[in-house]
Short mmCIF file of C-alpha atoms in Angstrom, two decimals:
data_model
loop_
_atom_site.label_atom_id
_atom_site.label_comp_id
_atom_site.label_asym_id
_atom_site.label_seq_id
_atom_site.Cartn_x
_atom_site.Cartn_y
_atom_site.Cartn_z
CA UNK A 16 120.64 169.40 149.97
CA UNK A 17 122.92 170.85 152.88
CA UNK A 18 120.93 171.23 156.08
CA UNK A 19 123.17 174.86 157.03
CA UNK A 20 123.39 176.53 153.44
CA UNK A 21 120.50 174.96 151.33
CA UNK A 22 123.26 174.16 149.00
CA UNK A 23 123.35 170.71 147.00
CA UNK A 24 126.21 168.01 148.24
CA UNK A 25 126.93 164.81 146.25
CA UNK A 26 129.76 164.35 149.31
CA UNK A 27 128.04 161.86 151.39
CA UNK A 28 126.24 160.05 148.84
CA UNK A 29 129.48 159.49 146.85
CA UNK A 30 131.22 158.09 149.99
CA UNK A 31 128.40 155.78 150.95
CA UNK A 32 128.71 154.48 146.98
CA UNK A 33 131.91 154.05 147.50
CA UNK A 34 131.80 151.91 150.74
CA UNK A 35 129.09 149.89 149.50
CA UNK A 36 131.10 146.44 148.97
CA UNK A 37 130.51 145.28 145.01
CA UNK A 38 128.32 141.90 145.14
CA UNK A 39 131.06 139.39 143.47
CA UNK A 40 130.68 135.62 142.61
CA UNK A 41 130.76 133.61 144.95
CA UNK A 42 134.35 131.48 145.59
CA UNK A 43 133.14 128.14 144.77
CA UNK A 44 131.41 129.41 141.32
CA UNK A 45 134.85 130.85 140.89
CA UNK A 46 136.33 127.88 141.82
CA UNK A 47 134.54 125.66 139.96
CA UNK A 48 134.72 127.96 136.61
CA UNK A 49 138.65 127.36 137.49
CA UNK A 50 138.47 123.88 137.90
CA UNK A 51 136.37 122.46 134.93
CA UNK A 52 139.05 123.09 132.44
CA UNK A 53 141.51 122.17 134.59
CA UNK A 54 140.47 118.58 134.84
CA UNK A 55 139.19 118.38 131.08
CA UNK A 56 142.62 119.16 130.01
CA UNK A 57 144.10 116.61 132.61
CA UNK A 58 141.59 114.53 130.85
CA UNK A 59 143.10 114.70 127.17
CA UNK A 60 146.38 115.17 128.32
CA UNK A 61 146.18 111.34 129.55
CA UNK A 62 143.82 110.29 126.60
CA UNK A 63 147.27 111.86 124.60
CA UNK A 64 149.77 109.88 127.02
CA UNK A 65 147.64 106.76 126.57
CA UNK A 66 147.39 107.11 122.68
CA UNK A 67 151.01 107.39 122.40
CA UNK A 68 151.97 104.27 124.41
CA UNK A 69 149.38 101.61 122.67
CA UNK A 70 150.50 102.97 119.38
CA UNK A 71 148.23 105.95 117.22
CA UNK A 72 148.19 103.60 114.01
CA UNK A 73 147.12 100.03 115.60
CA UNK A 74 144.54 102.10 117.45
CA UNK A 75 143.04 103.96 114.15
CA UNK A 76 142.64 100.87 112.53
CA UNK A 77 140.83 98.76 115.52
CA UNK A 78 138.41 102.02 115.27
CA UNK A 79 137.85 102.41 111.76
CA UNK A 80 137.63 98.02 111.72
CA UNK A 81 134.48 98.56 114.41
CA UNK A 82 132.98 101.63 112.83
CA UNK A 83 130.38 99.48 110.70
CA UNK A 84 129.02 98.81 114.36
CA UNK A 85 128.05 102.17 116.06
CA UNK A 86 124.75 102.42 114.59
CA UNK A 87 123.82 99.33 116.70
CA UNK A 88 125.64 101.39 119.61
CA UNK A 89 123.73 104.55 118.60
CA UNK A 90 120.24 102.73 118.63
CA UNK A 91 120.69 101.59 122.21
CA UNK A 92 121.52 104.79 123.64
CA UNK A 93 118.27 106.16 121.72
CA UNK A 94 116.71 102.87 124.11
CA UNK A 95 118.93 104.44 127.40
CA UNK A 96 117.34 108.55 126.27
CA UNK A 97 114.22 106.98 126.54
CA UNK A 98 114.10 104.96 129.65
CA UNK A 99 115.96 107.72 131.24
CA UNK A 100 113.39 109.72 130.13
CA UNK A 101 110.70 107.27 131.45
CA UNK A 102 112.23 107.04 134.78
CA UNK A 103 111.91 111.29 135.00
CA UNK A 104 108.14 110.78 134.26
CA UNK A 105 107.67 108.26 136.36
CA UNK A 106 109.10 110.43 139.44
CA UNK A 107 105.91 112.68 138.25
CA UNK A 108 103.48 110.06 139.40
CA UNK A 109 100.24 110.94 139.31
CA UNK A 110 100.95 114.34 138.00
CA UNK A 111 103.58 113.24 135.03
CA UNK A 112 100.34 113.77 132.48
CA UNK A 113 100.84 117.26 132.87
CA UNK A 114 104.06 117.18 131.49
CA UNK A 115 103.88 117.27 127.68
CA UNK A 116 106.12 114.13 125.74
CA UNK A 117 107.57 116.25 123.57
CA UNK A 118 108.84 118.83 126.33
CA UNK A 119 110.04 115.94 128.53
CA UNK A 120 112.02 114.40 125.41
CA UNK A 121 113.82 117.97 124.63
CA UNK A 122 114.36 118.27 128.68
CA UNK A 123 116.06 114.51 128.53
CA UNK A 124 118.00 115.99 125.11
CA UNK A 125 119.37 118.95 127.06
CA UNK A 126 120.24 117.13 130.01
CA UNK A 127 121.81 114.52 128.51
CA UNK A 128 124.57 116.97 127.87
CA UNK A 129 124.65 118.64 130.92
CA UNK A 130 125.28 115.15 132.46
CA UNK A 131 128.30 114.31 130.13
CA UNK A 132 129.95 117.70 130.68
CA UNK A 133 128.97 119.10 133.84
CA UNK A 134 130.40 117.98 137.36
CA UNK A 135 128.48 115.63 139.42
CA UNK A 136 126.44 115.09 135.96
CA UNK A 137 123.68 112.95 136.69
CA UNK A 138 122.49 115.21 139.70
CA UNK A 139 123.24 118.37 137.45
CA UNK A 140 120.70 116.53 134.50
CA UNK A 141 118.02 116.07 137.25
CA UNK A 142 118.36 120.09 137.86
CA UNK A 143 118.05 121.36 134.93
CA UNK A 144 115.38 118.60 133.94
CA UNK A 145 113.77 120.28 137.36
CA UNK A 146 114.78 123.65 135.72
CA UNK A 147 112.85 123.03 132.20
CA UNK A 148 109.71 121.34 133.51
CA UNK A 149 108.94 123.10 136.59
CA UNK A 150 106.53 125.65 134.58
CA UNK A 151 103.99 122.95 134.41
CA UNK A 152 104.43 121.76 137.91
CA UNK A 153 105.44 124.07 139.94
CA UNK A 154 109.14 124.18 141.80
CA UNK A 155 108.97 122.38 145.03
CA UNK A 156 107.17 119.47 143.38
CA UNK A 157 109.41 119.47 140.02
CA UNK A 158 112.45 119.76 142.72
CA UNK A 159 111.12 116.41 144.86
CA UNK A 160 110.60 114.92 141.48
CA UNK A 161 114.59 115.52 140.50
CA UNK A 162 115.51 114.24 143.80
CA UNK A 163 113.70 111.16 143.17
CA UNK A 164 114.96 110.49 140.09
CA UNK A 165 118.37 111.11 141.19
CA UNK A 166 117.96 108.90 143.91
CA UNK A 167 116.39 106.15 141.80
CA UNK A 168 119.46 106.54 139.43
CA UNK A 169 122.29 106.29 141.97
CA UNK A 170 120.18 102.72 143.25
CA UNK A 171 119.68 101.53 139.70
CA UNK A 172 123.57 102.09 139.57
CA UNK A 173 124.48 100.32 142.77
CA UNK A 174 121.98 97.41 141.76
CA UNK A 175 123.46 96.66 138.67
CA UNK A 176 127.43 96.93 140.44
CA UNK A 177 126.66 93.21 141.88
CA UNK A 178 126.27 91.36 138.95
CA UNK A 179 129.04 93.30 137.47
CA UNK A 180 131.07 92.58 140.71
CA UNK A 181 130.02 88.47 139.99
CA UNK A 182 131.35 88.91 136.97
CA UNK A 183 134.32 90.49 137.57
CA UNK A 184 134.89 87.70 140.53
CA UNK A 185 134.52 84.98 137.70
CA UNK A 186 137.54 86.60 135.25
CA UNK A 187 139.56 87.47 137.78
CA UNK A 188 139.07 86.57 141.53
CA UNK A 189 138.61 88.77 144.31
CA UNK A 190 140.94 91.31 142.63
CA UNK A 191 140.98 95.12 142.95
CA UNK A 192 138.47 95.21 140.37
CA UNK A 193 135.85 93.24 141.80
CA UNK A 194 136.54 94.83 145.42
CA UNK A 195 136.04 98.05 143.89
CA UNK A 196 133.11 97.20 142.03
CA UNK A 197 131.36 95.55 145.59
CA UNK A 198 131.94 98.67 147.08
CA UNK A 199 130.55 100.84 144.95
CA UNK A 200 127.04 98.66 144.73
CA UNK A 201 127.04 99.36 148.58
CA UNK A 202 127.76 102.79 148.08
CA UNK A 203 125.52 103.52 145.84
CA UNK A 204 122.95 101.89 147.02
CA UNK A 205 123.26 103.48 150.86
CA UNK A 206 123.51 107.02 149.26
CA UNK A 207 120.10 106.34 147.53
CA UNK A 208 118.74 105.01 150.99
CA UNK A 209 120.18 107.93 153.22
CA UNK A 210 119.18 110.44 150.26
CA UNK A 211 115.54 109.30 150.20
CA UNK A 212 115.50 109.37 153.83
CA UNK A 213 116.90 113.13 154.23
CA UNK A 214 114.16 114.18 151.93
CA UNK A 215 111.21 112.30 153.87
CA UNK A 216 112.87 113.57 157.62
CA UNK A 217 111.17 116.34 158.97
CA UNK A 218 114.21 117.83 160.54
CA UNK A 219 116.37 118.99 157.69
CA UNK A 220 112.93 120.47 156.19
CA UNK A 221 112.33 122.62 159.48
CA UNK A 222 115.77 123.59 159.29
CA UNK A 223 115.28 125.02 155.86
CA UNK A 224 112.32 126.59 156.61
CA UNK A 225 113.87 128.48 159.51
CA UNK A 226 116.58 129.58 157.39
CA UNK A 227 114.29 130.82 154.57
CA UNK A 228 110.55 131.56 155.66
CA UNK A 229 109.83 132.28 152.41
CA UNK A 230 110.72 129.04 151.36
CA UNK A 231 108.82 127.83 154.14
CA UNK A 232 105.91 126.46 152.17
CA UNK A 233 107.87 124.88 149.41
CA UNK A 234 110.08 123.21 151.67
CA UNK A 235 106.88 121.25 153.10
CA UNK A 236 105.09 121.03 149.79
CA UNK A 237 108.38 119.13 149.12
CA UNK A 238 108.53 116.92 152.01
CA UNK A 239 105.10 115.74 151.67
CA UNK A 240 106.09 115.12 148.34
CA UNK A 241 108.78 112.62 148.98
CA UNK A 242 106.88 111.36 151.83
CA UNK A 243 104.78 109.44 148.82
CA UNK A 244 105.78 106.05 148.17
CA UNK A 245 108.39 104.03 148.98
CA UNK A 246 111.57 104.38 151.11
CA UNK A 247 113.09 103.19 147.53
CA UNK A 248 111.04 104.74 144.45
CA UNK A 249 110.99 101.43 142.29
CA UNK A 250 109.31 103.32 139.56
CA UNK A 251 112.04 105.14 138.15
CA UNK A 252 114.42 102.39 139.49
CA UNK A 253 113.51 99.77 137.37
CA UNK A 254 113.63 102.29 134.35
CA UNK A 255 117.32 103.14 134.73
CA UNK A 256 118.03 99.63 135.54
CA UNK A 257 116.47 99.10 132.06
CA UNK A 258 118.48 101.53 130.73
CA UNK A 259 121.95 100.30 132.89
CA UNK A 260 120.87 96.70 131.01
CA UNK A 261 121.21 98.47 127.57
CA UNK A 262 124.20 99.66 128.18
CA UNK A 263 124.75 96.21 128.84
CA UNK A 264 124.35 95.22 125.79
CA UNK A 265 125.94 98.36 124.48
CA UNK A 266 129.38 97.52 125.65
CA UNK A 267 128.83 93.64 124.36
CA UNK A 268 128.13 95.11 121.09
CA UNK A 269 131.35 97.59 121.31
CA UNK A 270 133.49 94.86 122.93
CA UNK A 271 132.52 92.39 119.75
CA UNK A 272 133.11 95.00 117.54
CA UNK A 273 136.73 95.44 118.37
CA UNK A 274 137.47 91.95 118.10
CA UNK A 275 137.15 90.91 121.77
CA UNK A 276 135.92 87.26 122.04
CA UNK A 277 132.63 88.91 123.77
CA UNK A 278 130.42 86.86 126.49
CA UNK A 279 127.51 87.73 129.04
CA UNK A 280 130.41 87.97 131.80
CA UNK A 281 132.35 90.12 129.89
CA UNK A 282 129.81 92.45 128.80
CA UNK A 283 129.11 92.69 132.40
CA UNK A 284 132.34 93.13 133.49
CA UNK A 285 132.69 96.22 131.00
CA UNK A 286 129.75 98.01 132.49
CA UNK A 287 130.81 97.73 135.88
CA UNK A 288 134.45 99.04 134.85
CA UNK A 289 132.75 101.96 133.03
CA UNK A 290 130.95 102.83 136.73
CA UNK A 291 133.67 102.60 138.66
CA UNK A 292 135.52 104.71 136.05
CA UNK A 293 132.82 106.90 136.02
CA UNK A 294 132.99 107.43 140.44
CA UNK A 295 136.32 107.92 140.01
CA UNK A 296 136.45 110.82 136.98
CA UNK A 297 133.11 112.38 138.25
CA UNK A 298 134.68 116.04 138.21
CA UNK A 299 136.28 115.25 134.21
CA UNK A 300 133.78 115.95 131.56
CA UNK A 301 132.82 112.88 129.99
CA UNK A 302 135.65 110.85 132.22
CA UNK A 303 138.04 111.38 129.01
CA UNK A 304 141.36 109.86 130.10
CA UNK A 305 139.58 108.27 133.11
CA UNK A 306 137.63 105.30 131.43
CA UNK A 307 140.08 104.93 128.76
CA UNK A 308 142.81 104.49 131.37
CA UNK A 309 140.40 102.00 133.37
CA UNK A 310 139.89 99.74 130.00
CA UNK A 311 143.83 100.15 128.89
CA UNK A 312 144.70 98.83 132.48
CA UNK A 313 142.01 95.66 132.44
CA UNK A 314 143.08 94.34 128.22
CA UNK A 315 144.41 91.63 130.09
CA UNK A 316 141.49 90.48 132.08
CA UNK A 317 139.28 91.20 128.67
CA UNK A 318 142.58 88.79 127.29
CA UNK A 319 143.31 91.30 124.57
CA UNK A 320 145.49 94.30 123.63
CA UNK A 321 145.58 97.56 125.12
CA UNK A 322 144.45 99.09 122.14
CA UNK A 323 141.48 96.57 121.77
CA UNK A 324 140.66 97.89 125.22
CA UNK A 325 140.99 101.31 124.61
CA UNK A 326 139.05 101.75 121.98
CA UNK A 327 135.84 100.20 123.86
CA UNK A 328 136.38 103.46 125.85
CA UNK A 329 137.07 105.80 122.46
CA UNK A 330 134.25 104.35 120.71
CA UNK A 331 131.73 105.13 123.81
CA UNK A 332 133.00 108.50 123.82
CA UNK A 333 131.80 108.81 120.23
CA UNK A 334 128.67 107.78 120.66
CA UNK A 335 128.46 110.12 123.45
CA UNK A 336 129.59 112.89 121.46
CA UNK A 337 126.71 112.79 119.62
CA UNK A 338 123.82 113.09 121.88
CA UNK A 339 126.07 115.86 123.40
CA UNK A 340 125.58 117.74 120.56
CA UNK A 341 122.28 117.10 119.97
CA UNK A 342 121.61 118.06 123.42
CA UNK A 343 123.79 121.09 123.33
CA UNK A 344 122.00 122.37 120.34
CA UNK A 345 118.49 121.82 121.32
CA UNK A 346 117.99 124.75 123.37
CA UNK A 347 119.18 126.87 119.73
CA UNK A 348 116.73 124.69 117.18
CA UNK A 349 113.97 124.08 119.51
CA UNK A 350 112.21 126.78 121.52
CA UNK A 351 109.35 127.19 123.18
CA UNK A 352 106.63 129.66 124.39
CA UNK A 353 106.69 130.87 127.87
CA UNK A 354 104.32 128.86 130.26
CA UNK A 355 102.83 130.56 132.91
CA UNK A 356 103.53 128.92 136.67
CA UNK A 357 100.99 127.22 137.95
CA UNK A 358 100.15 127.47 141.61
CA UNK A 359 100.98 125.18 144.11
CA UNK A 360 100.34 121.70 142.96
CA UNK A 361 99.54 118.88 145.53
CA UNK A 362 102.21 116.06 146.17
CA UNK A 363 102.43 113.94 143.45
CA UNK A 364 104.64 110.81 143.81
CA UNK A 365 103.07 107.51 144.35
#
């Protein structure tokens, strides 16, 4: 209503609306959304390059000769699901009998995809395992858990780099390729470190808290949370490096199958080009292009063709294909009731 005349005025409403800024998306979503197809097309546009220059038919028939061997394949990576698995319950602790088996195997189903096609995979599984189980633990604790886990994963992964990097030294010297492998054992292995430590400090917590009072309790819920245990959570360590040791054996199974004269050193030397591959094509979904490139480049230190090589990397991505899709479709096939929160769970990890 006008003040004066008693009459009714949409005027300054309508220009307040009107100055009110719309809430967008924020740049880096948009960025990202931008840049995700961007690099997966990078990604099979050098898959295509590489295809072309080992030759499309001699590389159909080294697949379709090795076929007969991805069940083997397929059965270890049901072995990897479930240590990964094991190493996200064991970042429960105490608590991880509150979690359900069957919900934590459809939360290790649905992250298993998100980690082969999402950026930064690994840490994006550990969300959205957070994301899925949080219901029966409660966020900040389900959050410290993810942490861990992702911690314990990038220190299984630097672990197992040394004995690749060994390996790597016997076949070919202190090349590029064991250099690179070396380094990214240290990396790894000092990100886990620093990581844990950030999450145990009090300072960053504080700061957090400050920022967001009403995250002020979960912030400290989650400290004390890391705070349990070990600098280094061996739990959940030793369970990927159980699962890094299957994929061991995965690429000596994939290596013998295309007709690579396959030993312990090679094997080894396979895994730890895969993880540097991996480092390198973090931001490509699946590293399509990346670690087929990485095994085209070493068929000589594998001594065998660049197809040979290749399809080590073709016949992963296979396999991998799979549990994608099994992942991607679980949230479709297999639902579940709503769980109510439940309130403010003490810390957890031991």
């Amino acid at each position: 209503m006008d003040n004066v005349r008693g009459e009714m005025t949409l005027g300054r409403p309508m220009r307040a609306a009107v100055m009110v800024p719309p809430v967008g998306v924020p740049w880096k979503r948009r960025a990202a959304g931008w840049l995700r197809p961007l690099f997966a097309m990078m990604g099979l546009g050098m898959l295509a390059l590489l295809v072309r220059r080992v030759g499309p038919r001699e590389l159909g028939q080294v697949l379709l000769d090795a076929a007969p061997w991805l069940p083997w394949v397929a059965l270890l990576e049901v072995g990897r699901q479930a240590m990964d698995a094991l190493a996200t319950r064991a970042a429960y602790g105490a608590k991880a009998e509150h979690v359900p088996l069957r919900l934590l195997a459809r939360a290790q189903l649905i992250g298993t995809a998100v980690s082969s096609m999402a950026p930064a995979g690994r840490a994006a599984a550990e969300a959205t395992k957070a994301a899925l189980l949080s219901p029966h633990m409660g966020g900040a604790t389900a959050a410290a858990a993810a942490a861990t886990s992702q911690a314990a994963s990038l220190a299984a992964g630097g672990l197992i780099s040394f004995p690749c990097a060994a390996a790597s030294y016997v076949l070919t010297g202190w090349s590029a390729f064991t250099f690179a492998m070396l380094g990214h054992g240290v990396l790894l292995v000092g990100a886990s470190t620093g990581m844990r430590a950030c999450m145990r400090a009090r300072r960053p917590c504080s700061w957090l808290a400050r920022r967001s009072p009403r995250l002020a309790h979960h912030t400290e819920q989650f400290r004390e949370t890391a705070c349990h245990g070990a600098l280094l959570p061996w739990g959940p360590m030793l369970a990927f490096l159980s699962s890094r040791g299957l994929q061991v054996a995965q690429y000596a199974v994939l290596t013998h199958a295309v007709g690579i004269d396959t030993s312990v050193v090679q094997a080894l030397f396979s895994q730890g080009l895969y993880l540097c591959a991996l480092a390198v094509g973090s931001l490509v979904p699946g590293q399509v292009g990346v670690s087929d490139g990485a095994f085209a480049l070493a068929a000589g230190v594998l001594d065998t063709t660049a197809a040979r090589a290749m399809s080590v990397a073709l016949l992963s991505h296979l396999v991998q294909l799979v549990f994608v899709t099994a992942g991607a479709l679980t949230p479709l096939v297999w639902r579940l009731p709503a769980t109510p929160r439940p309130a403010s769970p003490a810390p957890v990890y031991r």
